[in-house]
XYZ file of C-alpha atoms in Angstrom:
487
model
C 27.306 -1.481 -4.070
C 25.734 1.231 -6.209
C 22.585 0.579 -8.187
C 24.323 1.132 -11.541
C 26.980 -1.463 -10.636
C 24.309 -3.956 -9.592
C 22.478 -3.437 -12.879
C 25.723 -3.827 -14.860
C 26.591 -7.100 -13.113
C 23.065 -8.419 -13.535
C 23.014 -7.581 -17.244
C 26.573 -8.918 -17.712
C 25.442 -12.283 -16.320
C 21.968 -12.389 -17.789
C 22.809 -11.472 -21.392
C 25.384 -14.300 -21.893
C 22.918 -16.748 -20.367
C 20.271 -15.582 -22.808
C 22.764 -15.872 -25.668
C 23.666 -19.423 -24.605
C 20.019 -20.391 -24.276
C 19.251 -18.926 -27.676
C 22.366 -20.635 -29.097
C 21.267 -24.010 -27.728
C 17.967 -23.593 -29.517
C 19.832 -22.496 -32.656
C 22.143 -25.534 -32.529
C 19.153 -27.830 -32.215
C 17.496 -26.161 -35.186
C 20.669 -26.225 -37.296
C 21.311 -29.858 -36.375
C 17.772 -30.743 -37.373
C 18.120 -28.880 -40.670
C 21.461 -30.532 -41.479
C 20.132 -34.010 -40.692
C 16.928 -33.350 -42.610
C 18.893 -32.258 -45.664
C 21.213 -35.258 -45.489
C 18.329 -37.660 -44.852
C 16.452 -36.334 -47.863
C 19.548 -36.986 -49.992
C 19.873 -40.530 -48.583
C 16.237 -41.313 -49.390
C 16.697 -39.951 -52.901
C 19.793 -42.103 -53.465
C 18.095 -45.147 -51.961
C 15.154 -44.727 -54.321
C 17.554 -44.353 -57.258
C 19.651 -47.450 -56.514
C 16.818 -49.733 -55.377
C 16.186 -51.177 -58.936
C 19.878 -51.921 -59.377
C 19.963 -53.524 -55.916
C 17.080 -55.825 -56.944
C 18.855 -56.791 -60.155
C 21.990 -57.585 -58.153
C 19.974 -59.629 -55.648
C 18.293 -61.543 -58.518
C 21.672 -62.317 -60.090
C 22.989 -63.523 -56.757
C 19.927 -65.747 -56.216
C 20.126 -67.224 -59.765
C 23.817 -67.972 -59.341
C 24.704 -66.021 -62.467
C 28.290 -65.918 -63.715
C 30.642 -63.562 -61.973
C 30.791 -61.276 -64.971
C 27.080 -60.682 -64.803
C 27.206 -59.894 -61.066
C 30.152 -57.577 -61.590
C 28.321 -55.724 -64.327
C 25.322 -55.237 -62.079
C 27.547 -54.144 -59.203
C 29.049 -51.467 -61.449
C 25.593 -50.246 -62.381
C 24.650 -50.182 -58.665
C 27.701 -48.173 -57.685
C 27.265 -45.824 -60.622
C 23.671 -45.082 -59.556
C 24.804 -44.512 -55.952
C 27.043 -41.582 -56.970
C 28.350 -39.948 -53.679
C 26.897 -42.335 -51.094
C 28.105 -45.680 -49.845
C 26.208 -48.872 -50.706
C 25.970 -52.245 -49.029
C 23.646 -55.027 -50.164
C 23.275 -58.177 -48.094
C 21.799 -61.119 -49.998
C 21.301 -64.850 -49.461
C 24.742 -65.725 -50.773
C 26.852 -62.799 -49.502
C 27.328 -59.078 -49.186
C 28.312 -56.528 -51.806
C 29.560 -53.093 -50.676
C 31.150 -50.045 -52.195
C 31.733 -46.361 -51.614
C 32.398 -44.588 -48.298
C 30.890 -46.460 -45.363
C 31.657 -47.580 -41.787
C 33.846 -50.575 -41.064
C 32.580 -54.132 -41.285
C 32.593 -54.446 -37.474
C 30.035 -51.664 -37.031
C 26.589 -52.991 -36.234
C 24.093 -51.687 -38.765
C 20.396 -51.101 -38.082
C 18.015 -53.760 -39.419
C 15.606 -52.894 -42.213
C 12.604 -54.019 -40.210
C 11.402 -51.450 -37.638
C 13.545 -48.601 -38.983
C 11.448 -45.624 -40.089
C 14.272 -43.418 -41.359
C 17.981 -42.711 -41.296
C 19.850 -43.164 -38.017
C 23.267 -42.117 -36.788
C 25.866 -44.864 -36.400
C 29.212 -44.110 -34.676
C 32.443 -45.473 -36.047
C 35.303 -44.350 -33.846
C 35.679 -40.597 -34.150
C 33.408 -40.438 -37.160
C 29.665 -40.874 -37.425
C 27.480 -41.988 -40.322
C 23.902 -41.506 -41.301
C 22.520 -44.882 -42.391
C 19.249 -45.694 -44.151
C 18.271 -49.401 -44.214
C 15.782 -50.529 -46.850
C 14.469 -54.106 -47.368
C 15.026 -55.559 -50.888
C 13.166 -58.548 -52.303
C 12.591 -60.288 -55.652
C 9.946 -62.855 -56.644
C 11.690 -64.897 -59.321
C 13.518 -66.519 -57.838
C 12.173 -65.632 -54.404
C 14.918 -63.929 -52.398
C 15.266 -61.131 -49.883
C 17.997 -58.920 -48.529
C 18.799 -55.493 -47.154
C 20.081 -52.340 -48.820
C 22.054 -49.896 -46.680
C 22.842 -46.430 -47.942
C 25.602 -44.486 -46.102
C 26.518 -40.818 -45.924
C 29.247 -39.350 -43.748
C 27.943 -37.149 -40.926
C 31.302 -35.426 -40.465
C 30.448 -32.346 -42.523
C 27.189 -31.819 -40.669
C 28.862 -32.251 -37.278
C 31.583 -29.814 -38.303
C 28.951 -27.258 -39.266
C 27.125 -27.755 -35.979
C 30.399 -27.477 -34.060
C 31.190 -24.237 -35.846
C 27.816 -22.842 -34.845
C 28.511 -23.845 -31.238
C 31.897 -22.137 -31.234
C 30.466 -18.940 -32.666
C 27.689 -18.876 -30.080
C 30.215 -19.337 -27.264
C 32.352 -16.554 -28.716
C 29.357 -14.229 -28.890
C 28.406 -15.084 -25.289
C 31.931 -14.382 -24.040
C 32.123 -11.068 -25.903
C 28.666 -9.876 -24.907
C 29.308 -10.266 -21.169
C 31.686 -7.269 -20.776
C 30.061 -5.270 -23.579
C 26.551 -5.706 -22.123
C 27.829 -4.967 -18.611
C 29.531 -1.730 -19.680
C 26.538 -0.649 -21.748
C 24.173 -1.392 -18.861
C 26.413 0.496 -16.428
C 26.523 3.532 -18.739
C 22.759 3.458 -19.288
C 22.000 2.953 -15.576
C 24.340 5.810 -14.650
C 22.640 8.053 -17.200
C 19.121 7.163 -16.135
C 19.986 7.338 -12.415
C 21.000 11.000 -12.605
C 17.489 12.254 -11.694
C 17.456 9.814 -8.780
C 20.848 11.057 -7.577
C 19.647 14.642 -7.891
C 16.557 13.771 -5.850
C 18.766 12.079 -3.249
C 20.958 15.174 -2.969
C 17.949 17.471 -2.559
C 16.336 15.173 -0.013
C 19.616 14.725 1.871
C 19.972 18.485 2.290
C 16.619 18.822 4.080
C 16.564 19.043 7.873
C 12.937 19.350 9.024
C 14.045 20.375 12.508
C 16.305 23.242 11.426
C 14.639 24.656 8.314
C 11.188 25.101 6.802
C 12.574 24.342 3.330
C 10.893 21.343 1.770
C 11.517 19.117 -1.230
C 11.169 20.953 -4.546
C 10.875 18.389 -7.341
C 10.624 19.018 -11.071
C 8.868 16.120 -12.865
C 11.338 13.928 -14.785
C 8.721 11.884 -16.708
C 10.209 8.798 -15.056
C 7.266 7.360 -13.087
C 9.331 5.644 -10.396
C 11.362 8.762 -9.559
C 8.348 11.080 -9.678
C 6.394 8.678 -7.436
C 9.306 8.551 -4.980
C 9.471 12.350 -4.901
C 5.738 12.578 -4.205
C 6.119 9.993 -1.447
C 8.931 12.016 0.156
C 6.856 15.180 -0.088
C 3.935 13.377 1.567
C 6.209 12.083 4.350
C 7.591 15.576 4.978
C 4.075 17.040 4.984
C 2.984 14.441 7.517
C 6.089 15.221 9.563
C 5.156 18.902 9.552
C 1.603 18.028 10.525
C 2.709 15.800 13.384
C 5.274 18.369 14.495
C 2.524 20.994 14.604
C 0.240 18.639 16.536
C 3.098 17.889 18.940
C 3.688 21.598 19.436
C -0.029 22.074 20.071
C 0.023 19.211 22.556
C 2.973 20.751 24.381
C 1.275 24.147 24.409
C -1.902 22.542 25.724
C 0.037 20.746 28.456
C 1.801 23.969 29.492
C -1.476 25.885 29.461
C -3.177 23.172 31.476
C -0.417 23.342 34.069
C -0.415 27.147 34.164
C -4.211 27.435 34.310
C -4.508 24.754 36.949
C -1.816 26.291 39.161
C -3.337 29.781 38.805
C -6.970 28.823 39.310
C -6.361 26.296 42.062
C -4.300 28.652 44.207
C -7.231 30.632 45.612
C -9.507 27.692 46.550
C -6.576 25.772 47.999
C -5.559 28.733 50.146
C -9.169 29.101 51.280
C -9.297 25.414 52.168
C -6.002 25.747 54.052
C -7.337 28.675 56.097
C -10.516 26.770 56.932
C -8.485 23.738 57.986
C -6.283 25.939 60.189
C -9.409 27.385 61.799
C -10.781 23.899 62.465
C -7.485 22.870 64.028
C -6.872 26.184 65.864
C -7.355 27.359 69.390
C -9.925 28.097 70.576
C -11.869 25.456 68.744
C -14.827 26.770 66.719
C -18.313 26.174 67.994
C -20.737 23.697 66.419
C -22.366 26.318 64.202
C -19.075 27.746 63.013
C -17.681 24.231 62.447
C -20.673 23.303 60.290
C -20.225 26.497 58.259
C -16.512 25.788 57.738
C -17.191 22.179 56.666
C -19.813 23.432 54.195
C -17.258 25.889 52.775
C -14.731 23.069 52.445
C -17.234 20.931 50.538
C -18.039 23.852 48.227
C -14.367 24.529 47.543
C -13.746 20.819 46.965
C -16.565 20.629 44.412
C -15.230 23.752 42.726
C -11.735 22.251 42.528
C -13.070 19.004 41.130
C -15.236 20.785 38.556
C -12.313 23.000 37.523
C -10.020 20.015 36.956
C -12.708 18.187 34.976
C -13.271 21.241 32.775
C -9.552 21.764 32.174
C -9.118 18.108 31.254
C -12.086 18.214 28.854
C -10.774 21.375 27.177
C -7.372 19.746 26.772
C -8.960 16.657 25.211
C -10.881 18.860 22.789
C -7.672 20.613 21.724
C -6.063 17.233 20.963
C -8.921 15.141 19.530
C -8.402 13.674 16.041
C -10.875 13.281 13.172
C -11.091 9.485 13.511
C -12.870 9.919 16.886
C -15.934 11.401 15.136
C -18.860 9.099 14.317
C -22.550 9.530 13.351
C -24.546 10.367 16.523
C -28.308 10.715 16.985
C -28.526 14.070 18.756
C -32.058 13.327 20.010
C -30.845 10.351 22.065
C -27.875 12.322 23.400
C -30.008 15.306 24.487
C -32.598 13.039 26.085
C -29.891 11.292 28.134
C -28.462 14.669 29.237
C -31.906 15.947 30.310
C -32.556 12.734 32.266
C -29.260 13.151 34.173
C -30.021 16.822 34.905
C -33.449 15.941 36.339
C -31.830 13.346 38.589
C -29.037 15.677 39.800
C -31.305 18.753 40.177
C -34.762 17.605 41.230
C -35.841 21.252 41.712
C -35.248 22.107 38.034
C -38.219 21.816 35.689
C -36.974 20.780 32.246
C -39.297 20.526 29.216
C -37.904 18.573 26.273
C -39.315 18.783 22.763
C -37.066 16.662 20.545
C -37.518 15.476 16.981
C -36.123 12.053 16.081
C -33.614 11.464 13.317
C -31.358 14.461 14.018
C -28.095 12.679 13.183
C -24.825 14.629 13.237
C -21.172 13.712 12.730
C -19.803 14.145 16.230
C -17.296 13.214 18.883
C -19.762 11.718 21.397
C -17.957 12.592 24.684
C -17.263 16.172 23.597
C -20.778 16.841 22.300
C -22.292 15.360 25.461
C -20.087 17.660 27.583
C -21.307 20.669 25.577
C -24.992 19.751 26.065
C -24.458 19.010 29.787
C -22.839 22.400 30.320
C -25.580 24.227 28.425
C -28.223 22.592 30.633
C -26.216 23.111 33.840
C -25.664 26.798 33.008
C -29.394 27.254 32.370
C -30.216 25.452 35.616
C -27.849 27.660 37.669
C -28.586 31.051 36.075
C -32.093 30.508 34.713
C -34.148 30.645 37.887
C -37.279 32.756 37.652
C -38.745 35.149 40.282
C -40.074 32.156 42.208
C -36.553 30.739 42.572
C -37.272 27.638 40.478
C -35.246 26.922 37.360
C -37.470 26.397 34.309
C -35.735 25.256 31.115
C -37.155 24.567 27.647
C -35.048 22.361 25.370
C -36.097 22.122 21.709
C -34.387 19.995 19.046
C -35.501 20.398 15.425
C -34.083 20.079 11.920
C -32.841 23.513 10.930
C -34.293 25.737 8.241
C -31.291 24.607 6.238
C -31.759 20.867 5.414
C -28.060 20.268 6.020
C -28.190 21.277 9.717
C -30.017 20.590 12.984
C -30.932 23.209 15.573
C -30.815 22.861 19.395
C -32.155 25.645 21.623
C -31.918 25.896 25.411
C -34.051 28.684 26.943
C -34.379 29.713 30.606
C -36.388 32.221 32.657
C -33.495 33.952 34.392
C -32.421 37.584 34.202
C -30.880 37.075 30.751
C -27.509 38.213 29.435
C -26.864 41.835 28.413
C -26.112 42.266 24.735
C -22.702 43.779 25.462
C -21.589 40.762 27.501
C -22.719 38.036 25.137
C -19.421 37.971 23.259
C -17.373 37.517 26.435
C -19.221 34.745 28.245
C -17.534 32.081 26.082
C -14.033 33.193 27.071
C -12.257 31.121 29.672
C -12.515 31.957 33.374
C -15.247 34.555 32.757
C -17.948 34.160 35.401
C -20.264 36.333 37.391
C -19.559 37.415 40.919
C -22.182 35.061 42.333
C -21.445 32.184 39.969
C -20.444 28.913 41.660
C -18.845 27.581 38.469
C -15.298 27.608 37.171
C -15.865 29.977 34.268
C -15.043 27.240 31.778
C -18.468 25.699 31.083
C -19.466 27.972 28.191
C -15.867 27.978 26.952
C -16.134 24.210 26.609
C -19.482 24.646 24.795
C -17.913 27.049 22.285
C -14.916 24.750 21.790
C -17.032 21.680 21.062
C -19.381 23.529 18.702
C -16.341 24.814 16.786
C -14.874 21.299 16.602
C -18.180 20.053 15.177
C -18.322 22.787 12.537
C -21.379 24.460 14.061
C -22.380 27.837 15.461
C -23.636 29.010 18.861
C -25.467 32.249 19.621
C -27.031 33.847 22.732
C -30.205 35.913 22.348
C -33.211 37.017 24.353
C -36.224 34.754 24.488
C -38.297 35.186 21.316
C -41.566 35.433 23.262
C -40.430 38.624 25.022
C -40.374 37.155 28.532
C -37.240 37.554 30.686
C -34.543 34.974 30.126
C -31.836 33.917 27.711
C -31.860 31.507 24.814
C -28.799 29.683 23.486
C -29.117 28.402 19.906
C -26.743 25.755 18.548
C -26.663 24.726 14.887
C -24.741 21.614 13.847
C -24.211 20.260 10.315
C -25.614 16.904 9.250
C -23.067 14.178 8.302
C -23.457 14.505 4.531
C -19.661 14.689 4.471
C -17.322 14.671 7.513
C -16.112 18.210 8.089
C -12.454 19.070 8.566
C -11.300 19.900 12.074
C -9.883 23.391 12.676
C -6.230 23.644 11.695
C -5.269 25.185 15.038
C -7.086 24.720 18.321
C -6.114 26.861 21.297
C -9.157 27.078 23.565
C -7.161 26.172 26.645
C -3.976 28.242 26.018
C -5.679 31.551 25.136
C -9.090 33.275 25.170
C -11.139 32.457 22.086
C -14.446 33.807 20.804
C -17.432 31.603 20.076
C -17.984 30.327 16.527
């Protein structure tokens, strides 16, 4: 059922109910007004005839001649005008004018505060009972004043009939008017429905174009649809990135694992061949197998970490104390490489907004790269790690310096690209790529320079912003699928 039809039916039912409710209140008010007007007239007539009723009661108590009583009855009835009169005395009852039958039970004078309604068959009467008494001779009785309630009931009945007529007529009229109004006001909604129904996010880049209608509900709905479509586009892009990352992971893994796997296969064939290798050759082959195994494992770990960095979301970032993270990384490096001499100079309170696993991977790879390539002439790796607030108050600065041969200026832009490694490098060529990826995700910069003191070696400087406001992640991340330069 269409919305306009629902509104028309609801209005067609609700309006008559409101009319009937209002009519019930109106009938009660009219009934009260009619009774109040009639009661005021009864009280006025009762006040006017009360002296004549006392005179009649006195004549009845004194046993005056009939002519005297009749004269006083005439005066009583003349004063009553248009109302009925009944006086009950000690010796009888005198009545005249319009009034209910003698069998109708009348209200007593005592305990009656005002006029009451008395039924008499199909008619009803308003009756006011008033006590009457005289002192000489002492006598008491009751004066009843009657007025027909038929006219008032007829007026009230007419009001009822008119209210019912109005309720019956307003049902179809209100329903049609509501249907016409709902159809008119629903046109912008129908137009929005047609525009939204013609959008296929999978087949077209066209999105909802809405002109404000100044109807808040419709404009809010249009904005909601636009937000939903924007989120769909965002999720579709993230899904495409995830698929590209998965394909790149598979392609990179299959390409980079082929050579070490073939080498391991050859070594295994040699171990299992004839003639069997001697003890020295066997030990050399086993050492090669261990080296290739470590290389394979490191390559898979790096590929997985790069893939995670390409897919991480903003809600994974939290405030991190970089001093604690660097200290933990240096402690692990000292344990894994006892021959490396690492000097740490860290300042506390260097908090950044970071993804903890990714930032830790970046620091670990910086230290591992310095430990592998930063050996001095004596063959020992000496590394200086310094963490300080940057010259800019909104950033922190981390430097890792070694005493190795350094990096030529022309090669410094290429070392962060994937699978770039020296001929004698035991790594996978992805360590510095992962460093560049994580620094980019954290909104920082990384640079490679010579040591500032002029001695041989390289220095890597990383600047990361403080968490004054969480930074936005890069719109597109493709460190695993394609070569990317450092930030």
